[in-house]
Amino acid sequence: MLGVQNKRGEIMKSAMFIDDDEHYHYVIKKLKQRNKIPHLGDVIPALNGREALEYLLKHMEEELPDAIFIDINMPVMNGFEFLEKFKQEREKHTQFKTIIPIAVITSSTSDRDKNEIERHSIVDEYLVKDVDINELANKIDKLLV
Amino acid sequence: MSEIFRKIFESSPVAKILVNVDSKIKFINTFALKLFGYHYEELIGQDISILVPKEIKEKHPELVKNFFEVPLPRKMGRGRILFGLKKDGKSFPVEVGLTPIETDDGLFVMSSIIDLTQQYFAEERFRSAVESAPNGMLMIDAKGKIMLVNRQIEILFEYDRKELLGQQIEILVPDDFKKHHPKFVKTFITSPEPRSMGIGRELFGKKKKGTLFPVEIGLQPLHENNDEIYVLASIVDITKRRNAENEIEEKSEELKEFAYRTSHDLKAPLVTISSILKCAEEDMKEGDYDEAMSNITKVRQISSNLQSLVHTILFLTKADLGEEDQTLFDFEKIYEQLSLNYKSQLEAGNIKFINHYLHRKPLKTHCSRLSQVLDNLISNAIKFSNSNNSNSCVQITTYDDLEWFYIQIKDNGIGIPSDKQSEVFSMFKRFHQGIDGHGIGLYMVRKFVIKLNGEISFESNENGTCFFLKFPKLENKVNLLS
């Protein structure tokens, strides 16, 4: 799969963003529009873990996102619950044979959350949502390269 | 009496009196004269009972006779405290040793008298110090037999001291520890150092009726007559301290959770505000003023939510402060107030708000706190109404019996997801996407209900939720009793 290319001819990756804050999805959209995350291709927004899980299960035969960025504190199904459930699903279905990298993006910097995140082996990165969004954009982009 | 004998007698540092079978004083040394406060002439030839307190005076010649029947050296009094009588009428504690002396003039008894005044008062002081100690104090011998207990021990363990004296100390030890306790006593006796008991373990005492209570115990060895060891134990009931510690721990856990949650929930909107402002900045640069304007509006909205969150947190932290007086709760008024406060939401959702007041006697309570509880529950019921239901309804019902006042808040809204019901009263829990809320409300409701000595529970399914509150009618109870 060649994938979609950006202006510089680099491959762009699709990513799923799971966060209950609609403003966050707006910000991601804007960052992409303004080319602050040059390697970001298609964006799949989800407002909580359950929505994300349902999407992934529904689309596992087709194209899945190249990366998942997930928040922790969410109603309905929070980040930790999602990670637990998604891990189980991944083991059940051969369709998930290519492992999707997962990054946690949260504004929480507490040790408790950090430890809990580390406990989840399927998490590849832990990014802190901070007031400087350009920095966040850079971090997201790096992970997509 | 030979001169040598007389000299030995005289020079003895112990008071000595020689008495014949008729109880008459045949000789008395200077030390004894000093002790009793007499001159030699005053006592010589007198009956020995002159030196005996009046309670025993009559019986004394008989006792002397008894001695001469079986004249063996021995201690007088057998464990009783003996007293001597001075010339000035004062009695004083003594120890008396009796030795028969066979002479050419016949059989005599020599009594050696030791003044125990100092020991006696030292012991009295010790006893009264122990008795008046604010802690429970008891003394056991090397075999664990209880020798002494004070008033506090009687109070702590709910025994009469008569029931404890002479018993094994294990009578006060919890059953599952009883077996091992004698070993511990032994160990302490073999290396008797003052120390606390059971460091690092929780110790319990056992009351007469079997209940256990947490204690702290200090041990102090007492050496008496060089070879006998006693253990003085000081026992403090730490129930109150333990409860306070538990409460502090609970509060501190709650505070940690609170700090953790608030820091996250306050930081998240700040990050969003900053991000959106950054977007607005870019919009301005690009000349897209409409988009910038819309972003600024968003920021204002988030700020106002944040303000309301801060307000709620401040209110919550005040939950433990000050008590208002109990007054009669006005259910009509709260219904009117809430109908007015939520008028727009009720109309927008086409929700009926009904009251069904069936209570016979009014409820006396801390009114503003209960108002907060009802406000929260009603506002939740409105917020989580089912928009697909054209007959949405929120109902507040009251009724009472002799002991309790019941309040129900019932809705036919979307319900609480069954897998989340166990967390309903936790701090900062939100279960529904797309409905505003800080996740503090029900946490606060439960806290307030507990403060009001009430109980709260709920039932919920996809057809709605019902919260059940009940508050004790204490006054009625008192009335019934009287």
XYZ file of C-alpha atoms in Angstrom:
627
model
C 0.000 0.000 0.000
C 1.475 3.258 -1.079
C -0.835 5.431 0.923
C -1.694 9.037 0.426
C 1.200 11.415 0.018
C 1.574 14.917 1.328
C 2.884 17.935 -0.564
C 6.467 16.867 0.021
C 5.706 13.425 -1.304
C 5.821 11.794 2.109
C 3.337 9.123 3.058
C 0.490 10.381 5.234
C -0.997 8.142 7.889
C -4.602 7.908 8.956
C -5.261 8.240 12.662
C -8.095 7.788 15.074
C -8.478 10.400 17.814
C -10.528 9.315 20.830
C -11.516 12.166 23.128
C -14.775 13.294 24.689
C -13.929 16.955 24.177
C -15.362 18.176 20.876
C -13.105 21.202 21.003
C -10.111 18.887 20.906
C -11.377 17.339 17.672
C -11.833 20.804 16.274
C -8.276 21.713 17.227
C -6.895 18.583 15.560
C -8.888 19.395 12.424
C -7.490 22.923 12.399
C -3.934 21.731 12.996
C -4.265 19.399 10.047
C -5.804 22.110 7.862
C -2.908 24.419 8.686
C -0.476 21.652 7.913
C 0.924 21.548 11.443
C 0.779 17.745 11.368
C 2.116 17.131 7.860
C 2.115 13.337 8.126
C -1.497 13.167 9.273
C -3.852 11.873 6.606
C -7.437 10.833 7.275
C -8.762 11.617 10.729
C -11.305 9.380 12.430
C -12.794 11.089 15.496
C -14.455 9.161 18.322
C -15.999 10.665 21.435
C -15.317 7.779 23.787
C -13.873 4.287 24.026
C -17.060 2.532 23.079
C -17.550 4.572 19.913
C -13.946 3.858 18.954
C -14.227 0.150 19.662
C -17.444 -0.134 17.684
C -15.807 1.625 14.741
C -12.737 -0.601 14.828
C -14.763 -3.808 15.003
C -17.030 -2.651 12.208
C -14.138 -1.701 9.955
C -11.699 -4.486 10.721
C -12.268 -6.110 7.325
C -11.536 -2.832 5.567
C -8.925 -0.237 6.188
C -8.043 0.433 9.797
C -6.374 3.619 11.043
C -2.572 3.601 11.051
C -2.469 4.955 14.608
C -4.740 5.569 17.579
C -4.502 8.577 19.896
C -6.611 8.154 22.994
C -7.540 10.231 26.039
C -8.019 8.673 29.471
C -10.845 10.534 31.192
C -13.965 9.967 29.154
C -17.548 9.056 29.961
C -19.256 5.868 28.739
C -15.970 3.995 28.254
C -12.765 5.560 29.464
C -9.287 5.134 28.010
C -8.227 2.332 30.323
C -11.389 0.370 29.680
C -10.845 0.790 25.956
C -7.251 -0.431 26.135
C -8.347 -3.522 28.071
C -11.197 -4.320 25.682
C -9.221 -3.570 22.546
C -6.434 -5.889 23.645
C -8.941 -8.700 24.072
C -10.448 -8.022 20.668
C -7.039 -7.964 19.034
C -6.342 -11.441 20.355
C -9.726 -12.691 19.124
C -9.627 -11.440 15.554
C -6.934 -12.331 13.000
C -8.067 -9.306 11.011
C -6.156 -7.126 13.462
C -2.945 -8.755 12.290
C -1.152 -5.514 11.714
C -0.777 -4.026 15.149
C -1.981 -0.455 15.334
C 0.331 1.747 17.405
C -1.491 3.433 20.288
C -0.549 6.688 21.970
C -2.228 8.045 25.072
C -2.752 11.798 25.014
C -4.044 13.169 28.270
C -3.802 16.327 30.288
C -3.232 14.217 33.384
C 0.316 14.152 34.697
C -0.437 12.254 37.891
C 1.776 9.332 38.857
C -1.278 7.227 39.300
C -2.351 7.614 35.696
C 1.224 7.255 34.497
C 1.582 3.940 36.303
C -1.755 2.751 35.046
C -0.797 3.666 31.475
C 2.494 1.796 31.802
C 0.579 -1.244 32.944
C -1.078 -1.435 29.535
C 1.435 -3.164 27.285
C -0.373 -2.164 24.107
C 0.365 1.527 24.684
C 3.369 2.693 22.695
C 3.528 6.349 23.682
C 2.339 8.645 26.434
C 1.913 12.287 25.466
C 0.864 15.049 27.801
C -1.726 17.444 26.449
C -0.278 20.801 27.366
C -1.113 24.394 26.656
C 1.299 24.579 23.696
C -0.623 22.929 20.882
C 2.127 23.315 18.313
C 4.324 21.172 20.460
C 1.591 18.568 20.673
C 1.219 18.727 16.889
C 4.950 18.086 16.497
C 4.821 15.121 18.816
C 1.852 13.627 17.011
C 3.567 14.137 13.695
C 6.776 12.468 14.859
C 4.823 9.431 15.883
C 3.245 9.216 12.440
C 6.520 9.250 10.539
C 21.157 -12.472 132.578
C 24.836 -12.663 131.851
C 26.742 -9.473 131.242
C 27.914 -10.659 127.785
C 24.413 -11.519 126.762
C 23.221 -8.155 127.992
C 25.923 -6.366 126.006
C 25.129 -8.245 122.792
C 21.509 -7.487 123.364
C 22.121 -3.848 124.049
C 24.393 -3.233 121.091
C 22.025 -4.753 118.529
C 20.959 -2.249 115.878
C 17.529 -3.882 115.942
C 14.918 -3.216 118.582
C 14.843 -6.237 120.871
C 12.555 -7.103 123.754
C 12.807 -10.132 125.988
C 9.492 -11.397 127.322
C 8.691 -14.237 129.700
C 5.815 -16.694 129.623
C 3.646 -14.276 131.551
C 4.042 -11.643 128.827
C 6.208 -9.499 131.112
C 9.049 -7.472 129.668
C 12.254 -8.754 131.206
C 14.658 -6.764 129.132
C 14.511 -4.124 126.422
C 17.386 -2.553 124.492
C 17.959 1.124 123.896
C 16.939 0.867 120.272
C 13.549 -0.523 121.238
C 13.092 2.191 123.885
C 13.779 4.838 121.309
C 11.419 3.235 118.830
C 8.524 3.111 121.256
C 9.421 6.385 123.023
C 9.740 5.045 126.564
C 12.324 5.134 129.356
C 13.717 1.851 130.594
C 11.986 2.090 133.973
C 8.634 2.668 132.347
C 8.660 -0.647 130.517
C 10.676 -3.106 132.527
C 8.357 -5.562 134.220
C 5.349 -4.285 132.259
C 3.082 -6.473 130.208
C 4.255 -6.528 126.594
C 0.708 -5.657 125.470
C 1.484 -2.061 126.457
C 3.285 -1.884 123.083
C 0.385 -3.373 121.127
C -2.505 -1.377 119.561
C -5.718 -1.601 121.497
C -7.509 -3.730 118.859
C -5.158 -6.603 119.643
C -4.303 -5.852 123.276
C -6.835 -8.247 124.815
C -5.934 -11.149 122.595
C -2.195 -10.667 122.961
C -1.431 -12.622 126.178
C -3.187 -15.593 124.601
C -0.930 -15.298 121.537
C 2.132 -15.192 123.771
C 0.987 -18.338 125.515
C 0.440 -20.031 122.175
C 4.003 -19.247 121.235
C 5.411 -20.785 124.402
C 3.447 -23.974 123.733
C 5.321 -24.462 120.445
C 8.447 -22.375 120.919
C 9.975 -22.244 117.440
C 11.674 -19.246 115.806
C 9.241 -17.619 113.395
C 7.871 -14.414 112.001
C 4.879 -12.957 113.720
C 1.625 -12.170 112.002
C 1.850 -14.449 108.939
C 1.437 -12.014 106.071
C -0.679 -9.535 107.989
C 0.580 -6.030 108.533
C 1.427 -5.651 112.219
C 1.453 -2.436 114.173
C 3.277 -1.345 117.285
C 2.007 1.317 119.718
C 4.243 4.193 120.792
C 4.055 5.935 124.115
C 2.400 8.926 122.474
C -0.436 6.679 121.259
C 0.607 6.534 117.627
C 0.744 3.144 115.955
C 3.302 2.248 113.317
C 3.845 -0.724 111.004
C 6.352 -3.301 112.182
C 7.801 -6.659 111.352
C 8.383 -8.899 114.326
C 10.624 -11.948 114.511
C 10.221 -14.304 117.471
C 13.027 -16.476 118.879
C 12.666 -18.714 121.944
C 15.599 -18.468 124.404
C 16.182 -21.137 126.966
C 18.002 -19.780 130.103
C 18.651 -20.915 133.672
C 15.762 -18.679 134.675
C 13.416 -20.440 132.282
C 12.081 -19.950 128.721
C 11.911 -16.520 127.209
C 10.946 -15.166 123.835
C 13.058 -12.573 122.202
C 11.185 -10.391 119.720
C 13.153 -8.420 117.177
C 11.144 -5.505 115.902
C 11.783 -3.754 112.609
C 10.110 -0.431 111.944
C 8.385 -0.653 108.553
C 7.100 2.925 108.529
C 9.216 3.940 105.552
C 8.504 0.851 103.443
C 4.878 1.029 104.434
C 4.481 4.610 103.317
C 6.518 3.987 100.206
C 4.131 1.190 99.394
C 1.130 3.337 100.259
C 2.468 6.070 98.022
C 2.987 3.546 95.263
C -0.541 2.232 95.682
C -2.147 5.627 95.685
C -0.043 6.732 92.705
C -1.174 3.646 90.808
C -4.749 4.093 91.947
C -4.958 7.697 90.845
C -3.166 7.187 87.510
C -5.250 8.294 84.515
C -4.304 5.068 82.733
C -5.298 1.569 83.567
C -2.502 0.082 85.696
C -2.065 -3.405 86.965
C 0.717 -5.452 88.489
C 1.321 -9.136 87.960
C 3.811 -11.484 89.555
C 6.337 -13.557 87.622
C 3.720 -16.234 87.024
C 1.180 -13.824 85.558
C -1.053 -13.590 88.595
C -2.762 -10.227 89.015
C -1.545 -8.608 92.246
C -2.867 -5.096 91.913
C -5.309 -3.200 89.726
C -6.424 0.401 89.801
C -9.793 2.044 89.291
C -9.142 2.696 85.602
C -8.628 -1.019 84.990
C -12.029 -1.655 86.539
C -13.546 0.941 84.221
C -11.717 -0.204 81.077
C -12.323 -3.905 81.442
C -15.670 -3.577 83.261
C -14.630 -5.892 86.087
C -14.792 -5.380 89.815
C -11.280 -5.482 91.215
C -12.235 -8.391 93.453
C -12.911 -10.408 90.315
C -9.421 -9.714 88.990
C -7.086 -9.942 91.986
C -5.469 -13.359 92.161
C -6.576 -14.255 88.604
C -4.191 -14.973 85.767
C -3.591 -11.933 83.553
C -4.913 -13.953 80.581
C -8.441 -13.180 81.814
C -7.965 -9.788 80.094
C -6.364 -11.132 76.913
C -8.341 -11.885 73.701
C -9.078 -15.590 73.269
C -6.980 -16.210 70.179
C -3.946 -14.787 71.948
C -4.520 -16.402 75.326
C -2.530 -19.536 74.588
C 0.652 -17.683 73.736
C 0.447 -15.018 76.387
C 2.124 -16.917 79.283
C 5.167 -17.382 77.010
C 5.375 -13.625 76.540
C 5.173 -13.069 80.299
C 8.015 -15.550 80.768
C 10.136 -13.875 78.118
C 9.627 -10.514 79.746
C 10.516 -11.853 83.185
C 13.772 -13.357 81.886
C 14.885 -10.050 80.379
C 12.959 -7.450 82.297
C 13.500 -4.108 80.553
C 10.946 -1.304 80.539
C 9.308 -1.307 77.102
C 6.106 -1.074 75.102
C 4.279 -4.284 74.434
C 3.642 -5.665 70.966
C 5.473 -3.040 68.925
C 4.152 -3.063 65.383
C 1.207 -5.238 66.303
C -2.293 -4.166 67.178
C -3.083 -5.077 70.766
C -6.534 -5.634 72.160
C -7.926 -5.982 75.639
C -10.926 -8.142 76.449
C -13.732 -6.739 78.563
C -15.720 -8.858 80.993
C -18.528 -9.312 78.491
C -16.050 -10.423 75.847
C -15.821 -7.330 73.637
C -12.358 -6.358 72.467
C -10.919 -2.858 72.395
C -7.592 -1.553 71.048
C -4.990 -0.827 73.697
C -1.474 0.417 74.093
C 0.518 -1.227 76.852
C 3.718 -0.142 78.600
C 5.615 -2.632 80.742
C 7.790 -1.832 83.725
C 9.574 -4.490 85.770
C 9.626 -4.067 89.543
C 12.266 -5.876 91.540
C 11.278 -6.611 95.057
C 13.457 -8.179 97.776
C 16.048 -8.679 95.064
C 14.750 -11.993 93.850
C 11.083 -11.475 93.123
C 10.095 -9.697 89.929
C 6.754 -8.095 89.332
C 5.533 -6.425 86.160
C 3.665 -3.172 86.268
C 1.613 -2.696 83.113
C 0.113 0.602 82.095
C -2.826 0.180 79.731
C -4.401 2.906 77.601
C -7.645 2.467 75.691
C -6.877 3.842 72.232
C -10.322 3.320 70.681
C -10.831 7.049 70.224
C -7.371 7.577 68.825
C -7.764 4.625 66.478
C -11.099 5.991 65.243
C -9.600 9.430 64.765
C -6.673 7.922 62.873
C -9.015 5.996 60.620
C -11.036 9.115 60.001
C -7.928 11.104 59.152
C -6.756 8.394 56.809
C -10.123 8.287 55.115
C -10.197 12.075 54.801
C -6.677 12.165 53.489
C -7.506 9.527 50.859
C -10.540 11.565 49.911
C -8.424 14.686 49.731
C -5.845 12.991 47.527
C -8.569 11.766 45.210
C -10.050 15.238 45.238
C -6.724 16.910 44.439
C -6.023 14.413 41.697
C -9.441 14.858 40.157
C -9.637 18.611 40.459
C -6.164 19.102 39.059
C -7.136 17.084 36.025
C -10.583 18.576 35.587
C -9.300 22.108 36.015
C -6.335 21.632 33.766
C -8.202 20.027 30.870
C -10.397 23.055 30.113
C -7.391 25.363 30.436
C -5.557 23.346 27.804
C -8.617 23.538 25.585
C -8.938 27.293 26.093
C -5.311 27.818 25.192
C -5.589 25.590 22.104
C -8.711 27.308 20.835
C -7.173 30.731 21.414
C -4.182 29.600 19.372
C -6.598 28.641 16.599
C -8.299 32.026 16.884
C -4.917 33.718 16.607
C -4.227 31.866 13.380
C -7.737 32.714 12.159
C -6.988 36.393 12.709
C -3.708 36.136 10.879
C -5.521 34.522 7.992
C -8.208 37.197 8.136
C -10.940 34.669 8.939
C -12.683 36.872 11.495
C -15.893 34.812 11.575
C -13.967 31.706 12.584
C -11.966 33.722 15.114
C -15.178 35.102 16.552
C -16.715 31.652 16.829
C -13.581 30.442 18.609
C -13.692 33.314 21.047
C -17.311 32.450 21.817
C -16.231 28.872 22.486
C -13.562 30.080 24.877
C -16.095 32.167 26.727
C -18.360 29.170 27.078
C -15.570 26.942 28.351
C -14.507 29.639 30.812
C -18.014 29.895 32.118
C -18.184 26.094 32.571
C -14.859 26.260 34.325
C -16.179 28.946 36.619
C -19.166 26.830 37.516
C -16.838 23.905 38.208
C -14.755 26.033 40.533
C -17.932 27.213 42.211
C -19.081 23.636 42.755
C -15.682 22.611 44.111
C -15.719 25.517 46.528
C -19.185 24.559 47.641
C -18.116 20.975 48.079
C -15.142 21.896 50.217
C -17.499 23.843 52.440
C -19.598 20.728 53.003
C -17.788 19.960 56.230
C -17.958 23.433 57.653
C -20.436 24.899 60.105
C -23.797 23.527 61.064
C -27.003 25.412 60.546
C -29.859 24.864 62.990
C -32.536 22.315 62.310
C -35.817 23.782 61.174
C -38.954 22.470 59.532
C -38.394 21.795 55.854
C -40.783 23.558 53.512
C -41.513 21.084 50.707
C -43.978 23.396 48.957
C -41.376 26.113 48.785
C -38.652 23.894 47.362
C -41.097 22.655 44.707
C -41.921 26.206 43.687
C -38.275 27.206 43.712
C -37.096 24.285 41.600
C -40.014 24.700 39.185
C -38.874 28.253 38.685
C -35.125 27.521 38.518
C -35.558 24.807 35.898
C -38.464 26.414 34.068
C -36.659 26.706 30.749
C -35.237 23.171 30.846
C -38.616 21.724 31.836
C -40.322 23.550 29.010
C -37.634 22.767 26.460
C -37.804 19.044 27.230
C -41.576 19.110 27.672
C -41.018 17.552 31.098
C -43.719 17.399 33.745
C -42.559 18.164 37.275
C -44.966 16.697 39.820
C -45.024 16.579 43.594
C -46.822 13.948 45.565
C -46.510 14.901 49.223
C -48.003 12.242 51.484
C -46.126 12.876 54.735
C -48.205 13.470 57.865
C -45.611 15.141 60.051
C -43.121 17.765 58.870
C -39.404 16.993 58.628
C -37.043 18.877 60.904
C -33.601 19.077 59.370
C -30.748 21.297 58.201
C -32.776 22.893 55.456
C -30.219 24.392 53.085
C -28.332 21.129 52.941
C -31.448 19.124 52.103
C -32.374 21.782 49.530
C -29.005 21.211 47.853
C -29.624 17.479 47.791
C -33.050 17.835 46.223
C -31.846 20.486 43.774
C -29.096 18.165 42.591
C -31.336 15.135 42.208
C -34.082 17.095 40.438
C -31.630 18.783 38.101
C -30.130 15.379 37.245
C -33.567 13.958 36.614
C -34.265 16.832 34.217
C -30.830 16.685 32.588
C -31.063 12.958 31.938
C -34.626 12.912 30.680
C -35.315 10.894 27.556
C -35.727 13.273 24.634
C -37.529 10.554 22.666
C -40.200 10.279 25.320
C -43.088 12.693 24.903
C -44.304 11.939 28.432
C -41.138 12.879 30.306
C -41.820 13.295 33.965
C -39.951 14.062 37.173
C -41.747 13.288 40.400
C -40.923 14.090 44.000
C -42.805 11.980 46.547
C -42.730 12.079 50.346
C -44.182 9.839 53.025
C -43.335 8.922 56.597
C -43.796 6.334 59.296
C -43.044 6.511 62.996
C -39.280 6.304 62.578
C -38.423 7.586 59.141
C -39.159 10.332 56.678
C -38.932 9.132 53.071
C -38.327 11.161 49.909
C -38.326 9.709 46.405
C -37.166 11.438 43.247
C -38.335 9.471 40.252
C -37.868 10.083 36.547
C -38.557 8.200 33.324
C -35.303 9.320 31.749
C -32.437 7.456 30.122
C -31.299 5.694 33.320
C -27.813 4.965 34.617
C -25.879 2.313 32.641
C -26.014 -0.906 34.689
C -22.249 -1.459 34.546
C -21.670 2.016 36.030
C -24.198 1.897 38.830
C -21.657 0.905 41.459
C -19.709 4.117 40.797
C -22.632 6.512 40.876
C -21.601 8.204 44.123
C -17.889 8.456 43.267
C -16.267 11.786 42.628
C -15.984 13.090 39.069
C -17.831 10.264 37.379
C -19.735 11.031 34.248
C -21.463 8.311 32.320
C -23.148 10.028 29.430
C -21.636 11.487 26.296
C -22.869 14.892 25.276
C -24.484 15.914 28.561
C -22.776 18.609 30.549
C -21.783 17.873 34.106
C -18.825 18.022 36.407
C -19.362 14.611 37.924
C -19.524 16.066 41.409
C -23.267 16.246 41.993
C -24.064 12.771 43.262
C -20.856 12.598 45.247
C -21.973 15.746 47.007
C -25.541 14.487 47.409
C -24.403 11.363 49.210
C -22.024 13.325 51.417
C -24.809 15.686 52.432
C -27.329 12.909 53.054
C -24.838 11.206 55.374
C -24.303 14.513 57.155
C -28.044 14.654 57.690
C -27.916 11.138 59.234
C -29.905 9.922 56.268
C -29.544 7.091 53.802
C -29.605 7.172 50.010
C -30.078 4.438 47.447
C -31.388 4.184 43.914
C -32.823 1.902 41.287
C -32.228 2.542 37.636
C -32.855 0.932 34.285
C -33.395 2.140 30.740
C -36.910 3.274 31.722
C -35.774 5.694 34.350
C -34.177 6.218 37.710
C -35.558 6.520 41.218
C -33.540 7.838 44.161
C -34.726 6.852 47.636
C -33.839 9.034 50.600
C -34.754 8.436 54.197
C -34.084 10.489 57.295
C -34.606 9.443 60.913
C -37.362 11.195 62.836
C -35.321 11.444 65.998
C -37.710 13.722 67.806
C -40.573 11.330 67.346
C -38.460 8.558 68.757
C -37.732 10.586 71.827
C -41.413 11.394 72.218
C -42.368 7.773 71.977
C -39.833 6.794 74.584
C -40.881 9.445 77.019
